[in-house]
Every structure is written in C-alpha cells, then in structure tokens.
Short mmCIF file of C-alpha atoms in Angstrom, two decimals:
data_model
loop_
_atom_site.label_atom_id
_atom_site.label_comp_id
_atom_site.label_asym_id
_atom_site.label_seq_id
_atom_site.Cartn_x
_atom_site.Cartn_y
_atom_site.Cartn_z
CA MET P 1 0.09 0.03 0.12
CA ASP P 2 2.83 2.32 0.54
CA ARG P 3 4.14 2.16 -3.18
CA GLN P 4 0.48 2.46 -4.20
CA LEU P 5 0.09 5.79 -2.23
CA SER P 6 3.50 6.81 -3.35
CA PHE P 7 2.31 6.51 -7.06
CA LEU P 8 -1.22 8.29 -6.19
CA ARG P 9 0.86 11.24 -4.53
CA GLU P 10 3.10 11.45 -7.46
CA ILE P 11 0.26 11.62 -10.17
CA ASP P 12 -0.87 14.95 -8.60
CA LYS P 13 1.90 16.26 -10.51
CA LEU P 14 -0.36 15.76 -13.82
CA LYS P 15 -2.59 18.67 -12.59
CA ASN P 16 0.15 21.16 -13.30
CA VAL P 17 0.99 19.69 -16.87
CA ILE P 18 -0.62 22.56 -18.98
CA ARG P 19 -2.28 21.75 -22.27
CA LYS P 20 -2.63 24.16 -25.10
CA SER P 21 -6.63 23.69 -25.44
CA PRO P 22 -8.64 26.31 -23.55
CA LEU P 23 -11.51 25.83 -21.41
CA ILE P 24 -14.83 26.71 -22.82
CA ASP P 25 -15.26 29.75 -20.91
CA LYS P 26 -11.64 30.83 -22.10
CA SER P 27 -10.55 31.65 -18.44
CA ARG P 28 -7.55 29.52 -18.86
CA ARG P 29 -5.86 26.49 -20.58
CA GLU P 30 -6.67 23.14 -19.30
CA ASN P 31 -4.52 20.99 -17.59
CA SER P 32 -3.88 17.11 -18.34
CA ALA P 33 -5.53 15.69 -15.26
CA GLU P 34 -8.98 17.62 -15.65
CA HIS P 35 -8.61 16.86 -19.53
CA SER P 36 -8.06 13.11 -18.46
CA TRP P 37 -11.48 13.31 -16.34
CA HIS P 38 -13.12 15.04 -19.18
CA LEU P 39 -12.21 12.21 -21.65
CA ALA P 40 -13.27 9.46 -19.02
CA MET P 41 -16.73 11.20 -19.05
CA TYR P 42 -16.85 11.23 -22.99
CA ALA P 43 -16.07 7.60 -22.95
CA LEU P 44 -19.05 7.22 -20.47
CA ILE P 45 -21.34 9.08 -22.37
CA LEU P 46 -20.65 8.52 -25.93
CA SER P 47 -19.83 4.79 -25.67
CA GLU P 48 -22.26 3.78 -28.05
CA SER P 49 -21.01 5.89 -30.85
CA SER P 50 -18.10 3.60 -31.20
CA ASN P 51 -17.55 1.80 -34.63
CA GLN P 52 -16.32 -1.43 -33.23
CA THR P 53 -17.52 -3.50 -30.21
CA ILE P 54 -15.65 -2.10 -27.21
CA ASN P 55 -15.14 -2.48 -23.45
CA ILE P 56 -16.17 0.83 -22.29
CA ASP P 57 -14.57 0.08 -18.91
CA ARG P 58 -11.31 -0.37 -20.24
CA VAL P 59 -11.54 2.47 -22.60
CA ILE P 60 -12.18 4.69 -19.23
CA ARG P 61 -9.08 3.20 -17.49
CA MET P 62 -7.14 3.85 -20.76
CA LEU P 63 -8.21 7.34 -20.72
CA LEU P 64 -7.72 7.73 -17.25
CA ILE P 65 -4.14 7.00 -17.40
CA HIS P 66 -3.45 7.86 -21.03
CA ASP P 67 -1.38 11.20 -20.23
CA ILE P 68 0.26 10.39 -17.10
CA VAL P 69 3.82 10.08 -18.76
CA GLU P 70 3.52 13.84 -19.60
CA ILE P 71 4.39 14.45 -15.83
CA ASP P 72 7.90 13.45 -16.91
CA ALA P 73 7.81 13.89 -20.93
CA GLY P 74 5.40 17.04 -21.33
CA ASP P 75 2.44 17.65 -23.39
CA HIS P 76 2.81 17.93 -27.19
CA PRO P 77 0.18 19.54 -29.09
CA ILE P 78 -1.17 18.41 -32.32
CA HIS P 79 -0.41 21.76 -33.89
CA GLU P 80 3.09 22.34 -32.69
CA SER P 81 5.43 22.56 -35.31
CA THR P 82 8.73 21.35 -33.78
CA HIS P 83 9.36 17.59 -33.80
CA ILE P 84 10.86 16.18 -30.76
CA GLU P 85 13.39 13.46 -31.83
CA ASN P 86 13.08 11.21 -28.97
CA GLN P 87 9.71 11.64 -27.65
CA GLU P 88 8.61 8.45 -27.72
CA GLU P 89 11.74 7.29 -25.97
CA LEU P 90 11.14 9.89 -23.37
CA GLU P 91 7.45 8.69 -22.73
CA GLN P 92 8.54 5.04 -22.52
CA GLN P 93 11.18 5.97 -19.77
CA ALA P 94 8.44 8.20 -17.92
CA ALA P 95 6.08 5.05 -18.06
CA GLN P 96 8.66 2.85 -16.62
CA ARG P 97 9.56 5.35 -13.74
CA ILE P 98 5.85 6.58 -12.81
CA PHE P 99 3.99 3.33 -12.97
CA GLY P 100 7.30 1.58 -11.92
CA LEU P 101 6.31 3.40 -8.13
CA LEU P 102 3.53 0.71 -8.00
CA PRO P 103 3.71 -2.94 -7.04
CA ARG P 104 5.30 -4.80 -9.96
CA CYS P 105 2.30 -6.66 -11.62
CA GLN P 106 0.08 -3.64 -11.29
CA GLY P 107 2.59 -1.18 -12.64
CA GLU P 108 3.24 -3.59 -15.58
CA GLU P 109 -0.45 -3.91 -16.19
CA LEU P 110 -0.84 -0.24 -16.62
CA ILE P 111 2.06 0.05 -19.00
CA GLU P 112 0.64 -2.44 -21.18
CA LEU P 113 -2.75 -0.56 -21.17
CA TRP P 114 -0.94 2.74 -22.14
CA GLN P 115 1.12 1.06 -24.65
CA GLU P 116 -2.08 -0.36 -26.09
CA PHE P 117 -3.66 3.16 -26.19
CA GLU P 118 -0.50 4.55 -27.84
CA SER P 119 -0.46 1.98 -30.60
CA GLY P 120 -4.07 2.62 -31.29
CA ALA P 121 -4.30 -0.69 -32.65
CA SER P 122 -7.26 -2.29 -30.67
CA ASN P 123 -10.81 -1.35 -30.95
CA ASP P 124 -10.77 0.19 -27.26
CA ALA P 125 -7.59 1.96 -28.27
CA ALA P 126 -9.18 3.54 -31.42
CA PHE P 127 -12.12 4.69 -29.66
CA ALA P 128 -10.21 6.22 -26.71
CA LYS P 129 -7.79 8.06 -29.37
CA ALA P 130 -10.87 9.43 -31.17
CA LEU P 131 -12.19 10.82 -28.03
CA ASP P 132 -8.85 12.42 -27.29
CA ARG P 133 -9.36 14.35 -30.54
CA MET P 134 -12.67 15.06 -30.48
CA GLN P 135 -12.79 16.86 -26.97
CA PRO P 136 -10.19 19.60 -28.07
CA LEU P 137 -12.16 19.95 -31.34
CA ILE P 138 -15.32 20.79 -29.30
CA HIS P 139 -13.25 23.15 -27.15
CA ASN P 140 -11.91 24.96 -30.32
CA VAL P 141 -15.36 25.34 -32.03
CA ALA P 142 -16.87 26.70 -28.60
CA THR P 143 -13.81 29.27 -28.36
CA ASP P 144 -14.17 30.97 -31.71
CA GLY P 145 -11.20 28.66 -32.83
CA GLY P 146 -8.99 28.06 -29.80
CA THR P 147 -5.68 26.64 -30.58
CA TRP P 148 -6.52 26.67 -34.47
CA ALA P 149 -6.80 30.48 -34.72
CA GLU P 150 -3.61 30.76 -32.34
CA ALA P 151 -1.79 28.72 -34.69
CA ASN P 152 -3.37 29.94 -37.90
CA VAL P 153 -4.54 26.26 -38.69
CA THR P 154 -6.93 25.90 -41.91
CA GLU P 155 -10.02 24.00 -42.34
CA THR P 156 -8.07 21.67 -44.55
CA GLN P 157 -5.45 20.98 -41.90
CA VAL P 158 -8.14 20.57 -39.16
CA LYS P 159 -9.78 17.99 -41.36
CA LYS P 160 -6.54 16.26 -42.01
CA ARG P 161 -5.24 16.09 -38.47
CA TYR P 162 -8.61 15.40 -36.51
CA GLY P 163 -10.54 13.31 -39.27
CA PRO P 164 -8.59 10.14 -39.52
CA THR P 165 -8.51 9.37 -35.84
CA ILE P 166 -11.91 10.39 -35.04
CA GLU P 167 -13.35 8.73 -37.92
CA GLY P 168 -11.20 5.63 -37.10
CA GLY P 169 -12.92 5.25 -33.59
CA SER P 170 -16.45 6.58 -34.42
CA SER P 171 -17.73 7.63 -37.93
CA SER P 172 -20.82 9.10 -36.20
CA LEU P 173 -18.70 11.52 -34.25
CA TRP P 174 -16.69 12.41 -37.26
CA SER P 175 -19.75 13.14 -38.95
CA LYS P 176 -20.96 15.55 -36.17
CA ALA P 177 -17.32 16.88 -36.09
CA LYS P 178 -17.14 17.83 -39.83
CA LYS P 179 -20.53 19.72 -39.57
CA LEU P 180 -18.99 21.74 -36.58
CA VAL P 181 -15.79 22.32 -38.31
CA ASN P 182 -17.53 23.56 -41.46
CA CYS P 183 -19.81 25.84 -39.84
CA HIS P 184 -16.90 27.27 -37.91
CA PHE P 185 -14.83 28.11 -40.70
CA GLU P 186 -17.71 29.52 -42.75
CA MET D 1 -25.62 12.99 -29.77
CA ASP D 2 -26.49 16.93 -29.63
CA ARG D 3 -27.71 16.37 -25.97
CA GLN D 4 -24.78 14.29 -25.13
CA LEU D 5 -22.43 17.04 -26.64
CA SER D 6 -24.36 19.77 -24.79
CA PHE D 7 -23.82 17.94 -21.49
CA LEU D 8 -20.12 17.40 -21.94
CA ARG D 9 -19.59 20.98 -22.72
CA GLU D 10 -21.65 22.03 -19.67
CA ILE D 11 -19.68 19.69 -17.38
CA ASP D 12 -16.53 21.75 -18.42
CA LYS D 13 -17.59 24.06 -15.73
CA LEU D 14 -16.57 21.82 -12.94
CA LYS D 15 -12.91 22.50 -13.80
CA ASN D 16 -13.62 26.00 -12.31
CA VAL D 17 -15.14 24.61 -8.88
CA ILE D 18 -12.48 25.11 -6.59
CA ARG D 19 -12.02 22.77 -3.46
CA LYS D 20 -10.33 23.73 0.00
CA SER D 21 -7.71 20.89 -0.66
CA PRO D 22 -4.16 21.96 -1.96
CA LEU D 23 -2.23 20.21 -4.45
CA ILE D 24 0.75 18.43 -3.16
CA ASP D 25 3.06 20.88 -4.38
CA LYS D 26 0.95 23.80 -2.56
CA SER D 27 0.96 25.83 -5.71
CA ARG D 28 -2.86 26.26 -5.55
CA ARG D 29 -5.76 24.57 -4.29
CA GLU D 30 -7.69 21.47 -6.38
CA ASN D 31 -10.72 21.93 -8.54
CA SER D 32 -13.56 19.39 -8.52
CA ALA D 33 -12.56 18.08 -11.87
CA GLU D 34 -9.15 17.06 -11.47
CA HIS D 35 -10.18 15.73 -7.77
CA SER D 36 -12.58 13.44 -9.54
CA TRP D 37 -9.70 12.37 -11.92
CA HIS D 38 -7.73 11.65 -8.86
CA LEU D 39 -10.28 9.82 -7.10
CA ALA D 40 -10.94 7.54 -10.20
CA MET D 41 -7.29 6.79 -10.07
CA TYR D 42 -7.55 6.10 -6.37
CA ALA D 43 -10.07 3.45 -7.04
CA LEU D 44 -8.14 1.95 -9.98
CA ILE D 45 -5.14 1.30 -7.84
CA LEU D 46 -6.86 0.78 -4.45
CA SER D 47 -9.58 -1.62 -5.42
CA GLU D 48 -8.24 -4.62 -3.51
CA SER D 49 -8.41 -2.65 -0.32
CA SER D 50 -12.21 -2.68 -0.16
CA ASN D 51 -13.71 -4.20 2.88
CA GLN D 52 -16.65 -5.48 0.76
CA THR D 53 -16.71 -7.07 -2.76
CA ILE D 54 -17.01 -4.32 -5.21
CA ASN D 55 -17.55 -3.66 -8.95
CA ILE D 56 -14.52 -1.43 -9.35
CA ASP D 57 -15.98 -0.35 -12.57
CA ARG D 58 -19.04 1.25 -11.01
CA VAL D 59 -17.06 2.70 -8.29
CA ILE D 60 -14.83 4.48 -11.00
CA ARG D 61 -18.24 5.69 -13.04
CA MET D 62 -19.52 6.87 -9.66
CA LEU D 63 -16.27 8.80 -8.59
CA LEU D 64 -16.25 10.31 -12.24
CA ILE D 65 -19.60 11.78 -11.56
CA HIS D 66 -19.76 12.24 -7.85
CA ASP D 67 -19.18 16.20 -7.86
CA ILE D 68 -21.01 17.06 -10.94
CA VAL D 69 -23.72 18.71 -8.85
CA GLU D 70 -21.09 21.28 -7.67
CA ILE D 71 -21.20 22.97 -10.87
CA ASP D 72 -24.74 24.44 -9.50
CA ALA D 73 -24.49 23.56 -5.66
CA GLY D 74 -20.87 24.57 -5.03
CA ASP D 75 -18.39 22.53 -3.05
CA HIS D 76 -18.77 22.37 0.81
CA PRO D 77 -15.80 21.37 2.60
CA ILE D 78 -15.72 19.05 5.75
CA HIS D 79 -14.29 21.60 7.76
CA GLU D 80 -16.84 24.51 7.03
CA SER D 81 -18.71 25.46 10.27
CA THR D 82 -21.54 27.04 8.28
CA HIS D 83 -24.54 24.83 7.68
CA ILE D 84 -26.38 25.31 4.46
CA GLU D 85 -30.01 24.73 5.27
CA ASN D 86 -31.25 23.48 1.77
CA GLN D 87 -27.87 21.96 0.51
CA GLU D 88 -29.49 18.64 -0.23
CA GLU D 89 -32.17 20.01 -2.07
CA LEU D 90 -29.82 22.32 -4.18
CA GLU D 91 -28.05 19.38 -5.14
CA GLN D 92 -30.90 17.45 -6.16
CA GLN D 93 -32.06 20.29 -8.34
CA ALA D 94 -28.57 20.38 -9.92
CA ALA D 95 -28.64 16.76 -10.67
CA GLN D 96 -31.87 17.23 -12.36
CA ARG D 97 -30.77 20.23 -14.60
CA ILE D 98 -27.20 18.87 -15.43
CA PHE D 99 -28.04 15.41 -16.00
CA GLY D 100 -31.25 16.34 -17.58
CA LEU D 101 -29.44 17.84 -20.58
CA LEU D 102 -28.62 14.06 -21.71
CA PRO D 103 -31.08 11.96 -23.54
CA ARG D 104 -33.58 10.65 -20.90
CA CYS D 105 -32.56 7.13 -19.85
CA GLN D 106 -28.84 8.02 -19.90
CA GLY D 107 -29.54 11.03 -17.64
CA GLU D 108 -31.83 8.93 -15.31
CA GLU D 109 -29.10 6.24 -14.81
CA LEU D 110 -26.36 8.77 -13.98
CA ILE D 111 -28.90 10.41 -11.23
CA GLU D 112 -29.27 6.88 -9.78
CA LEU D 113 -25.77 6.35 -9.60
CA TRP D 114 -25.14 9.56 -8.13
CA GLN D 115 -27.78 9.26 -5.64
CA GLU D 116 -26.49 5.80 -4.56
CA PHE D 117 -23.14 7.58 -3.95
CA GLU D 118 -24.83 10.12 -1.83
CA SER D 119 -26.55 7.59 0.37
CA GLY D 120 -23.33 5.47 0.92
CA ALA D 121 -25.59 2.53 1.52
CA SER D 122 -24.00 0.11 -1.08
CA ASN D 123 -20.81 -1.59 -1.10
CA ASP D 124 -19.73 0.36 -4.13
CA ALA D 125 -20.78 3.75 -2.55
CA ALA D 126 -19.19 2.89 0.84
CA PHE D 127 -15.82 2.42 -1.05
CA ALA D 128 -16.15 5.32 -3.20
CA LYS D 129 -16.90 7.75 -0.12
CA ALA D 130 -14.08 6.28 1.62
CA LEU D 131 -11.59 7.19 -1.18
CA ASP D 132 -13.15 10.75 -1.34
CA ARG D 133 -12.27 11.21 2.38
CA MET D 134 -8.71 9.41 2.09
CA GLN D 135 -7.30 11.68 -0.75
CA PRO D 136 -7.70 15.01 1.09
CA LEU D 137 -6.57 13.29 3.99
CA ILE D 138 -3.25 12.29 2.07
CA HIS D 139 -3.00 15.92 0.51
CA ASN D 140 -3.05 17.37 4.26
CA VAL D 141 -0.67 15.16 5.43
CA ALA D 142 1.89 15.85 2.58
CA THR D 143 1.26 19.77 2.92
CA ASP D 144 2.10 20.38 6.69
CA GLY D 145 -1.48 20.11 7.67
CA GLY D 146 -3.42 21.79 4.60
CA THR D 147 -6.79 22.52 5.30
CA TRP D 148 -6.34 21.19 8.89
CA ALA D 149 -3.69 23.61 9.66
CA GLU D 150 -5.90 26.52 8.24
CA ALA D 151 -9.03 25.59 10.05
CA ASN D 152 -7.40 24.88 13.13
CA VAL D 153 -8.54 21.17 13.20
CA THR D 154 -7.40 18.98 15.90
CA GLU D 155 -6.33 15.21 16.04
CA THR D 156 -9.34 14.19 17.56
CA GLN D 157 -11.63 16.04 15.07
CA VAL D 158 -9.59 14.71 12.16
CA LYS D 159 -10.08 11.30 13.39
CA LYS D 160 -13.75 11.72 14.12
CA ARG D 161 -14.48 13.46 10.52
CA TYR D 162 -12.48 10.95 8.56
CA GLY D 163 -12.56 7.97 10.32
CA PRO D 164 -16.02 6.24 10.28
CA THR D 165 -16.17 6.98 6.34
CA ILE D 166 -12.74 5.60 5.62
CA GLU D 167 -13.00 2.63 7.76
CA GLY D 168 -16.58 2.19 6.56
CA GLY D 169 -15.02 1.59 3.21
CA SER D 170 -11.60 0.18 3.93
CA SER D 171 -10.14 -0.92 7.30
CA SER D 172 -6.94 -1.17 5.88
CA LEU D 173 -6.83 2.15 4.47
CA TRP D 174 -7.98 3.70 7.76
CA SER D 175 -5.36 1.75 9.61
CA LYS D 176 -2.50 3.22 7.37
CA ALA D 177 -4.38 6.69 7.59
CA LYS D 178 -4.32 6.47 11.37
CA LYS D 179 -0.81 6.33 11.29
CA LEU D 180 -0.19 9.16 8.90
CA VAL D 181 -2.40 11.14 11.13
CA ASN D 182 -0.73 10.11 14.36
CA CYS D 183 2.83 11.02 12.86
CA HIS D 184 1.52 14.36 11.47
CA PHE D 185 0.29 15.62 14.75
CA GLU D 186 3.35 14.33 16.64
#
C-alpha cells in the first residue's frame, strides 16, 4: 500500500501539466488531469458511438492513465511545428519510472494498457484516441477557434489532423465533428 | 448526440469549482474535475483494499460523476462551520438540471448512480466515499496540515471526521491513514 500511495501522490503532478486547449469559458488553458477526467466522461457518455464493439470500462481506464507520462515527458500539442526527436523514448522512460512506483504486477498492467492506447491498434484504443481528438475540437469550436486561431490552422489542416483518428474510432462522431468544423470556418 | 455533447460542454464548468484542498506541491487549490480524476485513479489502484466485494468499474463511474452537482450547488468542505439549510435540495435540483441535459434514459441512470453515491449505502458507494475522504487526508498530511492547519482542526476532530467513512469502506486504508495522522500531529 505504501507503493500505491506513493504513486497516487506522484500523479498529483499531472494537475500542473498545462495543455494548449482552452477551457470553454476561455478563463485559462486546460491541465492534463482535468482533461483526463473529461475524456473519461466522454467515453462514459458516448460509448454507443464507437464503430467497433468495445469494453467501455477498459476505455475509461485507458483514458484515465493515457497522459500520465506527460509528468516527465510534457504535453506535445497536435499543431506544434517542432518535432521532438526522442519523444517516444522519453515517454517510455516516463512510463517505466512512474508506473514503476506501483507494486510490480500492477505497474506492468498499466504500462501495457498505456502502450495499447499509444499503438491505437485495438478497438478500445481506437475509440479512446477518437475521443482524445474530439474533445479539443469541441473546445476549439466553442471558443472561436481556440488553438486553431492561435496557430493559424486552416480548415483543410483541421480535417486532415483530426479526421482519420476520430473517424477511425467513430464515424458518427466524425460526421458530427465535420459539420461543426464546416460551420466554424464559414 | 447533440444532447450528449451539450452535457459534455456543460460539465467543463467543473474545472472551475475550486475545493479547499491544496495540490501536494502547494501551488494552488484543487478543482473538482481534477479531484474526480484523482479519485478514479485511487479506485483503480486501491480496489483490493475494499472491505466488501465491489464492482470497481461502477466505483470509478461513480467517482467520475460524484461532484458534477457542484457546478450549481458549490463545494462544501468538511471543515466548514456554516451549515447550509437546503444544500441537499440544491444538489438534487442540480442533478436534475445537469444530467437532464442528456437523453432521458442516460440521464436517469447517472442520477441514480449519483444518488447511490450520496446515500453511501451500497458496497460500491461505501468504498467510493472512503476514497473521497482518503485523498484529501493524504494531501493534508503531505502539505504540513493543509486545510487542517488553516481551520485549526485537532487530531481528535480529524479522526472523528475522516475515520468512520474511510473505515466503513476500507479498514486497511484507515489503519494506514491513522498512522499518517498520528505521525503528522506528533
């Protein structure tokens, strides 16, 4: 239990990892802990929109832990132009260090779940990744462009950067998202 | 889907409901959205500590939604001396309004889950409530007293206010918490 509590204290730091995305009221940018909560809620509410059969509770768990590596490796926004050479390596090291605080079996299980999310290969991961793209899109539309306006991102770029991932997990969400994007850029 | 997305936009407001509890690095107070994420992680990690057999995925869902009513009804800290007459009524109204944004069946299901949490009567709710007491205790111990120091709360009061709820869900967590509390007040 000491190791479990150490881990739970350590991940408090995710509350200070600041993302680019604004809150809907534009008062400030979102942090990765509250973002993870919001995505878990997206999963809970939108589970029936998945293209494939999914285990929604696994999707929720995946989304709860999907950004924890950012405590060490930072958040890397989709519209960022700089490419970080060894980002993947940094994230793998972060996963080993942070989940490594847990009892061994429990830590390994969460590393596997996080790697499944990263790969995007399973049905659960595809849906989780779709939600992770959908939520910032909703926030950008709701805030007169949010990070798109800041980074001068065009409609074509938005559709290219969000479309495949959202549609890969949920055609119905992408169909809705496209309408919102069209309307926004009009 | 429009109703579901309205709900998901509305609950963004939980990120601006500020609790009394400090972050562990003392940089600021915690908000209720990131607190809900943290509690869901507590559930995921500590599930084996429950006194009773629980459905951990229900506990996680319960903790994800447990504070959403605070968007309308506010957060009411455990060490607050003022008693708000109609708090329960305000929270029930908040639940009706906010979960009422969802498609009817989905909204009703979440209201029931929230009411189950509030009552604390089921095994799942008892464990969820224990975690909701355990996390701020951990933060207070980690920050030289946190809200206890602010409100001049004594060791006896801490044990009385946290003990029954934590022990009701998990004797092993309370056994650990008691040691931390003893050590802190020494």
